[in-house]
DNA sequence: CAACTATTTGCAGCCTCTCT
DNA sequence: AGAGAGGCTGCAAATAGTTG
């Protein structure tokens, strides 16, 4: 967080690839992050969300991670730390078919085109005014950070075990049915459905 | 080929503010 | 004015692909 604000001018290089490249996720790791393919950064993000959700951080040293049964299968150890975690993650991340990569990279590249004209990356994370139904679901008064809404939704889905890995879909409980108006939704379409509840950016 | 990209928390150093 | 306390900022570490 501080790195971006302090040295944004210094960090002009890098790009859509690297850690932002979408990779395939092993079945073991899929049970934790709930996706079949994600970028490394997203995987790490989801993993930390999972760790917090299940209180798997060592109280004495929050960089250390105590593995539950699922993480033990993934990492093959009872405990690890945030640095080793990235190393162990590499075993569960494999590059997607090269044919698929250009389009994805292109998409991100297009989004970051003309970087000299774009002030900072933080401007891509505005607050959005959400529908009453979503505001009620999230427990907010009407506005919410765009990314946090999706994150909260995933946290809720995982907490209530609403994922169906077999069909890569999400089973809607009463709250989600009220929000989305259907009994199940494809995991890949979650962000699109969520976007329907965004009224305007602030 | 080095730098950059994202993510996390702890630690060190610097700066500012308040109190004596 | 000097000293102490507290807050803020930046770096460290791992990962690998992309870019200049």
Tab-separated table of C-alpha atoms (C1' of nucleotides) in Angstrom:
chain	number	residue	atom	x	y	z
A	1	UNK	CA	0.000	0.000	0.000
A	2	UNK	CA	2.683	2.471	0.923
A	3	UNK	CA	4.828	1.284	-1.917
A	4	UNK	CA	2.324	2.402	-4.499
A	5	UNK	CA	1.803	5.826	-2.996
A	6	UNK	CA	5.417	6.516	-2.346
A	7	UNK	CA	7.165	5.190	-5.362
A	8	UNK	CA	4.567	5.154	-8.087
A	9	UNK	CA	6.734	7.398	-10.217
A	10	UNK	CA	9.633	5.053	-9.736
A	11	UNK	CA	7.652	1.959	-10.714
A	12	UNK	CA	6.828	2.569	-14.313
A	13	UNK	CA	7.871	-0.816	-15.600
A	14	UNK	CA	6.251	-4.185	-15.349
A	15	UNK	CA	2.926	-4.804	-16.962
A	16	UNK	CA	-0.048	-6.998	-17.510
A	17	UNK	CA	1.907	-10.231	-17.406
A	18	UNK	CA	4.016	-11.611	-14.640
A	19	UNK	CA	1.993	-12.037	-11.515
A	20	UNK	CA	-1.103	-10.778	-13.288
A	21	UNK	CA	-1.042	-13.641	-15.740
A	22	UNK	CA	-3.934	-16.058	-15.321
A	23	UNK	CA	-2.788	-19.573	-14.401
A	24	UNK	CA	-4.503	-22.894	-13.868
A	25	UNK	CA	-5.022	-23.943	-10.259
A	26	UNK	CA	-4.587	-27.469	-8.927
A	27	UNK	CA	-7.728	-29.244	-7.602
A	28	UNK	CA	-6.347	-29.100	-4.047
A	29	UNK	CA	-5.883	-25.357	-4.215
A	30	UNK	CA	-9.259	-24.941	-5.920
A	31	UNK	CA	-10.955	-26.149	-2.749
A	32	UNK	CA	-9.388	-23.201	-0.935
A	33	UNK	CA	-9.618	-20.341	-3.436
A	34	UNK	CA	-12.794	-21.515	-5.173
A	35	UNK	CA	-11.626	-20.861	-8.728
A	36	UNK	CA	-10.125	-23.018	-11.455
A	37	UNK	CA	-7.935	-20.265	-12.883
A	38	UNK	CA	-6.727	-16.977	-11.419
A	39	UNK	CA	-3.726	-14.670	-11.484
A	40	UNK	CA	-1.094	-15.266	-8.853
A	41	UNK	CA	-1.953	-12.052	-7.075
A	42	UNK	CA	-5.619	-13.008	-6.929
A	43	UNK	CA	-4.710	-16.436	-5.609
A	44	UNK	CA	-2.628	-14.919	-2.831
A	45	UNK	CA	-5.440	-12.502	-2.053
A	46	UNK	CA	-8.032	-15.267	-1.864
A	47	UNK	CA	-5.686	-17.355	0.209
A	48	UNK	CA	-5.244	-14.594	2.769
A	49	UNK	CA	-8.994	-14.094	2.884
A	50	UNK	CA	-9.380	-17.802	3.549
A	51	UNK	CA	-6.688	-17.703	6.251
A	52	UNK	CA	-8.372	-14.821	8.066
A	53	UNK	CA	-11.782	-16.364	7.689
A	54	UNK	CA	-10.600	-19.519	9.397
A	55	UNK	CA	-8.316	-17.779	11.914
A	56	UNK	CA	-5.282	-19.642	10.642
A	57	UNK	CA	-2.768	-16.916	11.453
A	58	UNK	CA	-0.416	-17.527	14.371
A	59	UNK	CA	-1.460	-14.986	17.064
A	60	UNK	CA	2.169	-14.509	18.107
A	61	UNK	CA	3.482	-13.967	14.605
A	62	UNK	CA	0.844	-13.118	12.064
A	63	UNK	CA	3.162	-13.892	9.216
A	64	UNK	CA	2.976	-17.532	10.216
A	65	UNK	CA	0.124	-19.692	8.979
A	66	UNK	CA	-1.318	-22.654	10.818
A	67	UNK	CA	-2.637	-25.139	8.269
A	68	UNK	CA	-6.055	-26.699	8.662
A	69	UNK	CA	-6.885	-29.964	6.891
A	70	UNK	CA	-7.424	-28.325	3.505
A	71	UNK	CA	-4.258	-26.260	3.656
A	72	UNK	CA	-2.314	-29.248	4.910
A	73	UNK	CA	-3.280	-31.078	1.743
A	74	UNK	CA	-2.256	-28.114	-0.364
A	75	UNK	CA	1.023	-27.253	1.362
A	76	UNK	CA	1.918	-30.651	2.798
A	77	UNK	CA	2.843	-29.175	6.151
A	78	UNK	CA	1.197	-28.310	9.474
A	79	UNK	CA	2.410	-24.729	9.415
A	80	UNK	CA	4.202	-22.361	7.093
A	81	UNK	CA	4.833	-18.645	6.727
A	82	UNK	CA	3.866	-16.057	4.157
A	83	UNK	CA	7.161	-16.310	2.318
A	84	UNK	CA	7.213	-20.086	2.087
A	85	UNK	CA	3.561	-19.952	1.117
A	86	UNK	CA	4.403	-18.298	-2.201
A	87	UNK	CA	7.015	-20.949	-2.867
A	88	UNK	CA	4.573	-23.749	-2.077
A	89	UNK	CA	1.910	-22.069	-4.183
A	90	UNK	CA	4.095	-22.425	-7.249
A	91	UNK	CA	3.538	-26.180	-7.136
A	92	UNK	CA	-0.191	-25.653	-7.503
A	93	UNK	CA	-0.064	-23.026	-10.249
A	94	UNK	CA	0.486	-23.973	-13.860
A	95	UNK	CA	0.431	-21.660	-16.898
A	96	UNK	CA	-2.646	-21.930	-19.062
A	97	UNK	CA	-2.501	-22.919	-22.694
A	98	UNK	CA	-0.306	-20.329	-24.450
A	99	UNK	CA	-3.111	-19.890	-26.994
A	100	UNK	CA	-5.273	-18.438	-24.247
A	101	UNK	CA	-2.721	-16.031	-22.895
A	102	UNK	CA	-2.505	-13.346	-25.574
A	103	UNK	CA	-6.178	-12.463	-25.335
A	104	UNK	CA	-6.010	-12.179	-21.576
A	105	UNK	CA	-2.790	-10.230	-21.687
A	106	UNK	CA	-4.193	-8.089	-24.433
A	107	UNK	CA	-7.244	-7.319	-22.355
A	108	UNK	CA	-5.184	-6.111	-19.446
A	109	UNK	CA	-2.798	-4.318	-21.736
A	110	UNK	CA	-5.680	-2.430	-23.291
A	111	UNK	CA	-6.834	-1.435	-19.845
A	112	UNK	CA	-3.395	-0.073	-19.076
A	113	UNK	CA	-2.822	1.535	-22.446
A	114	UNK	CA	-1.298	4.992	-22.511
A	115	UNK	CA	0.055	4.637	-18.972
A	116	UNK	CA	1.680	8.054	-19.128
A	117	UNK	CA	-1.785	9.599	-19.290
A	118	UNK	CA	-3.081	7.665	-16.323
A	119	UNK	CA	-2.336	9.327	-12.973
A	120	UNK	CA	-2.314	6.386	-10.544
A	121	UNK	CA	-3.682	2.878	-10.348
A	122	UNK	CA	-5.677	3.734	-7.238
A	123	UNK	CA	-8.120	5.683	-9.330
A	124	UNK	CA	-9.373	2.382	-10.676
A	125	UNK	CA	-10.864	1.509	-7.292
A	126	UNK	CA	-13.690	3.984	-6.752
A	127	UNK	CA	-16.636	3.704	-4.421
A	128	UNK	CA	-19.879	2.748	-6.074
A	129	UNK	CA	-23.452	3.485	-5.097
A	130	UNK	CA	-25.194	0.132	-4.827
A	131	UNK	CA	-28.798	-0.998	-4.973
A	132	UNK	CA	-30.819	-1.202	-1.780
A	133	UNK	CA	-30.778	-4.986	-1.982
A	134	UNK	CA	-26.990	-5.125	-2.227
A	135	UNK	CA	-26.555	-2.451	0.444
A	136	UNK	CA	-28.747	-4.526	2.741
A	137	UNK	CA	-26.811	-7.697	1.912
A	138	UNK	CA	-23.442	-6.033	2.518
A	139	UNK	CA	-24.644	-4.186	5.583
A	140	UNK	CA	-23.572	-0.803	4.270
A	141	UNK	CA	-25.439	2.459	3.913
A	142	UNK	CA	-25.298	2.848	0.160
A	143	UNK	CA	-21.728	3.091	-1.081
A	144	UNK	CA	-18.992	0.511	-1.017
A	145	UNK	CA	-15.515	0.124	-2.552
A	146	UNK	CA	-15.977	-1.710	-5.854
A	147	UNK	CA	-13.484	-4.474	-5.113
A	148	UNK	CA	-14.661	-4.973	-1.549
A	149	UNK	CA	-18.196	-5.788	-2.680
A	150	UNK	CA	-17.008	-8.738	-4.758
A	151	UNK	CA	-14.597	-9.809	-2.066
A	152	UNK	CA	-17.296	-9.735	0.578
A	153	UNK	CA	-19.551	-11.756	-1.674
A	154	UNK	CA	-16.910	-14.444	-2.131
A	155	UNK	CA	-16.219	-14.509	1.580
A	156	UNK	CA	-19.922	-15.005	2.191
A	157	UNK	CA	-20.142	-17.807	-0.392
A	158	UNK	CA	-17.176	-19.633	1.104
A	159	UNK	CA	-18.364	-19.129	4.659
A	160	UNK	CA	-21.696	-20.682	3.767
A	161	UNK	CA	-20.141	-23.336	1.521
A	162	UNK	CA	-22.267	-22.337	-1.442
A	163	UNK	CA	-19.737	-23.312	-4.053
A	164	UNK	CA	-20.343	-26.297	-6.301
A	165	UNK	CA	-16.899	-27.234	-7.684
A	166	UNK	CA	-18.405	-29.940	-9.878
A	167	UNK	CA	-20.335	-27.462	-11.985
A	168	UNK	CA	-18.207	-24.370	-11.250
A	169	UNK	CA	-21.335	-22.635	-10.034
A	170	UNK	CA	-22.635	-21.023	-6.875
A	171	UNK	CA	-25.736	-22.273	-5.133
A	172	UNK	CA	-27.832	-19.344	-3.933
A	173	UNK	CA	-29.217	-19.401	-0.426
A	174	UNK	CA	-32.237	-17.268	0.460
A	175	UNK	CA	-30.159	-14.095	0.749
A	176	UNK	CA	-28.465	-14.610	-2.602
A	177	UNK	CA	-31.740	-15.622	-4.242
A	178	UNK	CA	-33.216	-12.364	-3.020
A	179	UNK	CA	-30.243	-10.513	-4.432
A	180	UNK	CA	-29.830	-12.263	-7.784
A	181	UNK	CA	-33.253	-13.802	-8.309
A	182	UNK	CA	-32.064	-17.289	-9.214
A	183	UNK	CA	-31.161	-20.545	-7.501
A	184	UNK	CA	-27.648	-20.867	-8.881
A	185	UNK	CA	-25.187	-18.781	-10.835
A	186	UNK	CA	-21.983	-19.601	-12.713
A	187	UNK	CA	-18.918	-18.608	-10.710
A	188	UNK	CA	-17.504	-16.817	-13.722
A	189	UNK	CA	-20.604	-14.635	-13.993
A	190	UNK	CA	-20.654	-13.494	-10.403
A	191	UNK	CA	-18.956	-10.155	-11.005
A	192	UNK	CA	-21.305	-9.392	-13.904
A	193	UNK	CA	-24.370	-10.088	-11.804
A	194	UNK	CA	-22.923	-7.989	-9.027
A	195	UNK	CA	-22.361	-5.135	-11.473
A	196	UNK	CA	-26.124	-4.993	-12.049
A	197	UNK	CA	-26.442	-3.733	-8.475
A	198	UNK	CA	-23.954	-0.916	-9.023
A	199	UNK	CA	-25.896	2.271	-9.640
A	200	UNK	CA	-23.140	4.806	-10.120
A	201	UNK	CA	-19.550	5.519	-9.245
A	202	UNK	CA	-18.738	8.224	-6.755
B	1	DC	C1'	19.428	-8.417	-17.674
B	2	DA	C1'	17.570	-5.615	-14.069
B	3	DA	C1'	13.396	-3.640	-12.673
B	4	DC	C1'	8.688	-3.937	-11.980
B	5	DT	C1'	4.238	-6.027	-10.917
B	6	DA	C1'	0.830	-7.822	-6.091
B	7	DT	C1'	0.332	-9.632	-1.627
B	8	DT	C1'	1.221	-9.785	3.446
B	9	DT	C1'	3.128	-8.266	8.333
B	10	DG	C1'	7.003	-6.887	11.142
B	11	DC	C1'	10.548	-3.853	11.927
B	12	DA	C1'	13.494	0.158	11.566
B	13	DG	C1'	14.138	4.879	10.845
B	14	DC	C1'	12.548	9.434	10.336
B	15	DC	C1'	9.500	13.178	11.388
B	16	DT	C1'	6.213	15.718	14.097
B	17	DC	C1'	3.991	16.940	18.215
B	18	DT	C1'	3.628	17.638	23.079
B	19	DC	C1'	5.281	18.275	27.590
B	20	DT	C1'	8.552	19.932	30.917
C	1	DA	C1'	14.670	24.627	23.735
C	2	DG	C1'	15.400	19.852	24.527
C	3	DA	C1'	13.738	15.276	25.240
C	4	DG	C1'	10.493	11.709	24.852
C	5	DA	C1'	6.593	9.587	22.709
C	6	DG	C1'	3.872	8.368	19.009
C	7	DG	C1'	2.756	8.169	14.144
C	8	DC	C1'	3.959	7.483	9.501
C	9	DT	C1'	6.671	5.591	5.688
C	10	DG	C1'	9.450	2.327	3.365
C	11	DC	C1'	11.862	-1.978	3.102
C	12	DA	C1'	12.286	-6.919	3.598
C	13	DA	C1'	11.004	-11.665	1.755
C	14	DA	C1'	9.038	-15.179	-1.775
C	15	DT	C1'	7.109	-16.103	-6.356
C	16	DA	C1'	7.661	-15.660	-12.187
C	17	DG	C1'	6.496	-13.349	-16.462
C	18	DT	C1'	6.938	-9.043	-18.954
C	19	DT	C1'	9.187	-4.957	-20.451
C	20	DG	C1'	12.562	-1.379	-21.466
